[in-house]
Structures are given as structure tokens and as C-alpha cells.
PDB file of N, CA and C in Angstrom:
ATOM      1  N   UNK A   1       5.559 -34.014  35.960  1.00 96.00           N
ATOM      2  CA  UNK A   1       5.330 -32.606  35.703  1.00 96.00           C
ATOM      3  C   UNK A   1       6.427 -31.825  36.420  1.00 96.00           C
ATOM      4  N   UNK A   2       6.235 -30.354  35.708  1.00 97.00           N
ATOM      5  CA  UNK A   2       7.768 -29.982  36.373  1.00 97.00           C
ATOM      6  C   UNK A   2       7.176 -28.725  37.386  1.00 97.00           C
ATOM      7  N   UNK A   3       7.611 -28.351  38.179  1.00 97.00           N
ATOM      8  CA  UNK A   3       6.806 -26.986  38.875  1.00 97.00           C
ATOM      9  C   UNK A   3       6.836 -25.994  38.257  1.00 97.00           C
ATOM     10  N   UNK A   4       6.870 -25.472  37.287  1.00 97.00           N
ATOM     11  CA  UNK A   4       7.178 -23.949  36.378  1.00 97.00           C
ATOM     12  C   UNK A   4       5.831 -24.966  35.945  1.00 97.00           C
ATOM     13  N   UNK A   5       5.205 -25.698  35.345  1.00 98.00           N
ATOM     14  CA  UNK A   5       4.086 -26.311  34.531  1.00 98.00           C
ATOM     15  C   UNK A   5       2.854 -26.521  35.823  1.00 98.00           C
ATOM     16  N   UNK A   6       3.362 -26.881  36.980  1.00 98.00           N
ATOM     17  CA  UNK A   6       2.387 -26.843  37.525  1.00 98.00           C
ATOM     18  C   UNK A   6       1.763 -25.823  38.320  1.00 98.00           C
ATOM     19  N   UNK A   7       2.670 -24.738  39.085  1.00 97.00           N
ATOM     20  CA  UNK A   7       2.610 -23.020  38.975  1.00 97.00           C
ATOM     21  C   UNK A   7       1.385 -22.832  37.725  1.00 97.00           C
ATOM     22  N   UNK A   8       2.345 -23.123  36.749  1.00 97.00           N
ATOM     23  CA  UNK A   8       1.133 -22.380  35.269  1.00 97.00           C
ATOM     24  C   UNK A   8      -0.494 -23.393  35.380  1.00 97.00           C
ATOM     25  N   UNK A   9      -0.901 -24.492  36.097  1.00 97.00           N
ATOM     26  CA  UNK A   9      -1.928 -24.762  36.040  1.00 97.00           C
ATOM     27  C   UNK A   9      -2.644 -24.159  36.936  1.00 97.00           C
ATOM     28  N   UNK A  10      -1.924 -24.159  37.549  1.00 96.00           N
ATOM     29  CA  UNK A  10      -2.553 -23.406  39.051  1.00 96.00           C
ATOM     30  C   UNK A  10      -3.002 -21.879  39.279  1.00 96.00           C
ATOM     31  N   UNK A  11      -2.373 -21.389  38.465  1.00 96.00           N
ATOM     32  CA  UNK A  11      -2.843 -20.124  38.229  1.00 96.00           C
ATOM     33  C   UNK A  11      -3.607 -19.852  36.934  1.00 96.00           C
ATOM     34  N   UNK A  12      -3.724 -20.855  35.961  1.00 96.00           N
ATOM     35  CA  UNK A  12      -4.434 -20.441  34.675  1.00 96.00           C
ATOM     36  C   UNK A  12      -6.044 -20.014  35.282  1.00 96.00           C
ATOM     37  N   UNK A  13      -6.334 -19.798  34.089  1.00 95.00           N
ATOM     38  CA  UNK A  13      -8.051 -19.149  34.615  1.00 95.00           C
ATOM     39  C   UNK A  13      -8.716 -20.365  33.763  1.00 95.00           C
ATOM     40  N   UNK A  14      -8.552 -21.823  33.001  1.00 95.00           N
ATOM     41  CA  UNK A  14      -8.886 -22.607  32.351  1.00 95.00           C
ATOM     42  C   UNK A  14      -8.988 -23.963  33.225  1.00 95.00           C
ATOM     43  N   UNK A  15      -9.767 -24.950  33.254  1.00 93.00           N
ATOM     44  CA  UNK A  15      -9.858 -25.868  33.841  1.00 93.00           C
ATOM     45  C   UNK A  15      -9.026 -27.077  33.516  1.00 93.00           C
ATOM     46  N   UNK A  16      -7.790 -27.537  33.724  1.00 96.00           N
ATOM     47  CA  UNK A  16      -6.761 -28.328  33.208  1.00 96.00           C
ATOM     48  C   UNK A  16      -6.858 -29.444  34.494  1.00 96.00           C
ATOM     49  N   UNK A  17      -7.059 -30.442  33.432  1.00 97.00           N
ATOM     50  CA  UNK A  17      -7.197 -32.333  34.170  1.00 97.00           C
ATOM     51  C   UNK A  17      -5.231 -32.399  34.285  1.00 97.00           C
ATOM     52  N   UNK A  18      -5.421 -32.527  36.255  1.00 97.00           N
ATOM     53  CA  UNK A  18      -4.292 -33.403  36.597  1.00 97.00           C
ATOM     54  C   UNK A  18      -4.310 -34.386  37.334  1.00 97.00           C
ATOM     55  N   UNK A  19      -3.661 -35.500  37.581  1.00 97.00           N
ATOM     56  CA  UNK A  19      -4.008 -36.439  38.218  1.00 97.00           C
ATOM     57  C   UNK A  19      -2.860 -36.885  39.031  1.00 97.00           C
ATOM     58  N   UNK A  20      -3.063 -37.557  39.951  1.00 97.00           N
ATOM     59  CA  UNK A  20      -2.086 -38.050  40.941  1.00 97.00           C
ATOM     60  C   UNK A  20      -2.188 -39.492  41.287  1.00 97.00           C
ATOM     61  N   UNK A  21      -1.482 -40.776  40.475  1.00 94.00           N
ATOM     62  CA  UNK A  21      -1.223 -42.380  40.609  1.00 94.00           C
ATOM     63  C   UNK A  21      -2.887 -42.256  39.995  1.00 94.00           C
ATOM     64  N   UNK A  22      -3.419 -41.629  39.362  1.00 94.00           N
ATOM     65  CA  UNK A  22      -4.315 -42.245  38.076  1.00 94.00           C
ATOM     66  C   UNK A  22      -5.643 -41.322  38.561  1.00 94.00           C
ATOM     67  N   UNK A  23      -5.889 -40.797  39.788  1.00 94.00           N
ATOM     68  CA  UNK A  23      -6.915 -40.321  40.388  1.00 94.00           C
ATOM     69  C   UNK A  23      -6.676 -38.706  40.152  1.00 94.00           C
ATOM     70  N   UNK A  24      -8.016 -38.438  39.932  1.00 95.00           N
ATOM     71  CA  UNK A  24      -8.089 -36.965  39.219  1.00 95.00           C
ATOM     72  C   UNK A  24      -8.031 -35.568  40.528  1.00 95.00           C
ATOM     73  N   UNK A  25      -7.039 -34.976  40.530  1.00 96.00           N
ATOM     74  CA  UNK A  25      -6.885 -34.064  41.681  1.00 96.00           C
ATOM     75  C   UNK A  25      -7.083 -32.170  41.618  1.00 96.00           C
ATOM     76  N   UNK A  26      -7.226 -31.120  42.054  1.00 96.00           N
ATOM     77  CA  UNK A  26      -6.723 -30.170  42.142  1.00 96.00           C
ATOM     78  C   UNK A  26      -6.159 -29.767  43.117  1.00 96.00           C
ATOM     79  N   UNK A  27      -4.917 -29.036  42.021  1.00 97.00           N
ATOM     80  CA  UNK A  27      -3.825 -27.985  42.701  1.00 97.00           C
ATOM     81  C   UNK A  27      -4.322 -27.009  43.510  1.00 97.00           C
ATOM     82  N   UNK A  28      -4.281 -26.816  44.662  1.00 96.00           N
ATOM     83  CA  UNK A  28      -4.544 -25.630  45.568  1.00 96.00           C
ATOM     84  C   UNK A  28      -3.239 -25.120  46.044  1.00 96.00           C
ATOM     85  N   UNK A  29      -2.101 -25.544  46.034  1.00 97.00           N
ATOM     86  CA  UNK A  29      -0.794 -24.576  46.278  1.00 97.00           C
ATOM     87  C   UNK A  29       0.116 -25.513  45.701  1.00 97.00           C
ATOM     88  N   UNK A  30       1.172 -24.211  44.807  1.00 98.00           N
ATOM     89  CA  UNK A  30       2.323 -25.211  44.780  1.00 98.00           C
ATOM     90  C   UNK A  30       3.953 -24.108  45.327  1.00 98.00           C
ATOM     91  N   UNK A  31       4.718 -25.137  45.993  1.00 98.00           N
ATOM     92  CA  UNK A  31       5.895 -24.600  47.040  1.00 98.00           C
ATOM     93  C   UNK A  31       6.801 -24.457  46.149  1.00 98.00           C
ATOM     94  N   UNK A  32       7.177 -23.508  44.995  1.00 96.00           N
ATOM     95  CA  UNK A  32       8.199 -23.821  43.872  1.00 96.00           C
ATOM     96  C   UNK A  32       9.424 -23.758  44.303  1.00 96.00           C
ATOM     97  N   UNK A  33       9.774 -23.493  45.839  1.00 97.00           N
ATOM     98  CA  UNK A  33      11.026 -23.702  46.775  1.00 97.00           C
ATOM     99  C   UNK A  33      11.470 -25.422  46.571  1.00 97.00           C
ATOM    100  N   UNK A  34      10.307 -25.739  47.184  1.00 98.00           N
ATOM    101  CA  UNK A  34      10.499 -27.127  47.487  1.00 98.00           C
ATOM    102  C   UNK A  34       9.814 -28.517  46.278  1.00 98.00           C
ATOM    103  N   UNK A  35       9.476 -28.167  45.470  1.00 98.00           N
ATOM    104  CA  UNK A  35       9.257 -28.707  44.233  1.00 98.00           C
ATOM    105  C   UNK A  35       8.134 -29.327  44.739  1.00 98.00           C
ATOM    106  N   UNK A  36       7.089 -29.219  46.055  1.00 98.00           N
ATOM    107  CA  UNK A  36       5.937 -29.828  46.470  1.00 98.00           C
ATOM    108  C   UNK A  36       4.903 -28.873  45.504  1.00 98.00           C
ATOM    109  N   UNK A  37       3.713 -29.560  45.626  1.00 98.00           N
ATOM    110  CA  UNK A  37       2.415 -29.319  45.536  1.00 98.00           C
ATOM    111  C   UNK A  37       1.157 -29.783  46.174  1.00 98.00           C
ATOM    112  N   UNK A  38      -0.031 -29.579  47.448  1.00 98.00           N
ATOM    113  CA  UNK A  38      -1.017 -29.629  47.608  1.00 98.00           C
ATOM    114  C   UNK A  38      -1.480 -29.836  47.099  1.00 98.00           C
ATOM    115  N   UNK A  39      -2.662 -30.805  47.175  1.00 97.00           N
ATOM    116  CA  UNK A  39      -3.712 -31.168  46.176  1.00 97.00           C
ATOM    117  C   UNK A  39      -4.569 -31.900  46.575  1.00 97.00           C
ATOM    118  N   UNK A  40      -6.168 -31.227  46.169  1.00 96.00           N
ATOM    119  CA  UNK A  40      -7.462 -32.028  46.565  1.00 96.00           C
ATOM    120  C   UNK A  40      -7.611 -32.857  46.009  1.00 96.00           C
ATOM    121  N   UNK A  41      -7.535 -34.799  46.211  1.00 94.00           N
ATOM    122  CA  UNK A  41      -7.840 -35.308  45.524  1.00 94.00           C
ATOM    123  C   UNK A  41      -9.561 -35.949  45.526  1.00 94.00           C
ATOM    124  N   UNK A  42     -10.061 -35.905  44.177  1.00 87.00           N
ATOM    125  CA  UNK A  42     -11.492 -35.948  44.016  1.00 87.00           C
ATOM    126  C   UNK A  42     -12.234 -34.785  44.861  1.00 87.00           C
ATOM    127  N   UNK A  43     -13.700 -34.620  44.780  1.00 84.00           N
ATOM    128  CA  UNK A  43     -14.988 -33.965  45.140  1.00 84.00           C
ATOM    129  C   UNK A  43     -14.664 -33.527  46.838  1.00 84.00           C
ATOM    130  N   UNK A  44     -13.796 -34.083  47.484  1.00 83.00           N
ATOM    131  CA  UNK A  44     -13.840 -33.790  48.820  1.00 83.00           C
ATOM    132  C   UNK A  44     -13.041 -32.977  49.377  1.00 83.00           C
ATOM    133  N   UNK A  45     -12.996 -31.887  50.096  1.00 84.00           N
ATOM    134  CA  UNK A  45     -12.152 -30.671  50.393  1.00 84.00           C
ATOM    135  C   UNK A  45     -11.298 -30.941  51.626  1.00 84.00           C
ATOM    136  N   UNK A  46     -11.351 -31.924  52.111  1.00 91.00           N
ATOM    137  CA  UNK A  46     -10.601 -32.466  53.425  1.00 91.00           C
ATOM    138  C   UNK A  46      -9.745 -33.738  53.182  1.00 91.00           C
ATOM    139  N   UNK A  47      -9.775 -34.102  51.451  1.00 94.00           N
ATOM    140  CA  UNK A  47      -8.917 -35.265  50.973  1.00 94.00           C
ATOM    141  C   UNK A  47      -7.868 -34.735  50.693  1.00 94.00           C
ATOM    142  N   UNK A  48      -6.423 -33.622  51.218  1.00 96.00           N
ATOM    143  CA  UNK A  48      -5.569 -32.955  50.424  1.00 96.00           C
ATOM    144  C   UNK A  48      -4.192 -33.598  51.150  1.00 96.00           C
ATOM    145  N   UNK A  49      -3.312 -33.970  49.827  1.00 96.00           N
ATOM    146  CA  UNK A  49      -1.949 -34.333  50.431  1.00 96.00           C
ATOM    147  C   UNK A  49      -1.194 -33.253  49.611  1.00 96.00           C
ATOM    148  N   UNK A  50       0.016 -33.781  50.161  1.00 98.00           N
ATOM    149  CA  UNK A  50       1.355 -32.956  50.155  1.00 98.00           C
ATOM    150  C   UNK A  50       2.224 -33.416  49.506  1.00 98.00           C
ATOM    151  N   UNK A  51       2.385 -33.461  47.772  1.00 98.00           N
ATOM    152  CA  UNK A  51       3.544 -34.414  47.182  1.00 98.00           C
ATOM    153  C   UNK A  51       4.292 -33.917  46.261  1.00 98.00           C
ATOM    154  N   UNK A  52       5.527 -34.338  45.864  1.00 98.00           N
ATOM    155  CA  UNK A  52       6.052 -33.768  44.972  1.00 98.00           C
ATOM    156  C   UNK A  52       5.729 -33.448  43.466  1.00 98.00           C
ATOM    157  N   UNK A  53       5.975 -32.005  42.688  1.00 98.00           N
ATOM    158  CA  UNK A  53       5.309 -32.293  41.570  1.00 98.00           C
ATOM    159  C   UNK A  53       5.898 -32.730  40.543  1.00 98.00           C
ATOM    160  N   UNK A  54       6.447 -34.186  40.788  1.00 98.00           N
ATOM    161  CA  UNK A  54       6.931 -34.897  39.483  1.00 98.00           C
ATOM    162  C   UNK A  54       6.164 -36.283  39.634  1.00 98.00           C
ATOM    163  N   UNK A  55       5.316 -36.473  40.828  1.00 98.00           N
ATOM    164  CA  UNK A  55       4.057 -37.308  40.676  1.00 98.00           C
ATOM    165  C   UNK A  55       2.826 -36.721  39.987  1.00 98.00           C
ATOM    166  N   UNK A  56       2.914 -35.756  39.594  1.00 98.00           N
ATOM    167  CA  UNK A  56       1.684 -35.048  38.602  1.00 98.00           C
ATOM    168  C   UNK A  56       1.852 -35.477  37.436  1.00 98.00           C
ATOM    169  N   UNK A  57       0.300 -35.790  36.638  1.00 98.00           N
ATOM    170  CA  UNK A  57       0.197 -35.700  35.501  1.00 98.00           C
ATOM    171  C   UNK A  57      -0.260 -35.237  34.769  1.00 98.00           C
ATOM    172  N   UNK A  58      -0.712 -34.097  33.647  1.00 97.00           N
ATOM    173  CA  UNK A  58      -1.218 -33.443  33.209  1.00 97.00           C
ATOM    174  C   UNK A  58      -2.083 -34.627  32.216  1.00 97.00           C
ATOM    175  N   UNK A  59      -3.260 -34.433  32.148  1.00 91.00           N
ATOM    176  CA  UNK A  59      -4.375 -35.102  30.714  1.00 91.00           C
ATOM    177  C   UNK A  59      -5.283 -35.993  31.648  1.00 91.00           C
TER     178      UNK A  59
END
């Protein structure tokens, strides 16, 4: 994924499936400086890493 695409998920008002190495995550910030993105992966609010967003996958 590219960060201009993941910016646009992150701010849509629609619920869009992304995933990170196959596991289903949400975007809570993305650094469009640094091509990173934050992200909760699964149900738990204290599971969040810090990776680039060309490990994202949209579907």
C-alpha cells in the first residue's frame, strides 16, 4: 500500500479491511513524512506497532 491510500483509509468515515503479514489490523496514525503507519493489530488496544506502509494490505 502506498501512504496517499493509506492516509485515505484512515480518514474515510467507511470501515476498510487492512491487514498486516495476513492478520487483520487498524490504522490509528499514519507519518506521511516517513512513509510509517501505527496500527492496532486485532481486538486489543495495547497490541500497536510501528511499520512501514508498504507492509499494508488492503482486502
Amino acid at each position: 500500500m502506498d501512504v496517499k491510500r493509506a492516509k485515505d483509509i484512515y480518514t474515510s468515515k467507511e470501515t476498510i479491511a487492512v491487514h498486516l503479514d495476513g492478520e487483520p489490523v487498524w490504522i490509528e496514525h499514519v507519518d506521511e513524512a516517513n512513509k510509517m503507519a501505527t496500527v492496532q493489530v486485532g481486538s486489543r488496544p495495547t497490541n500497536t506497532h510501528t511499520v512501514g506502509v508498504e507492509r499494508l494490505e488492503e482486502g
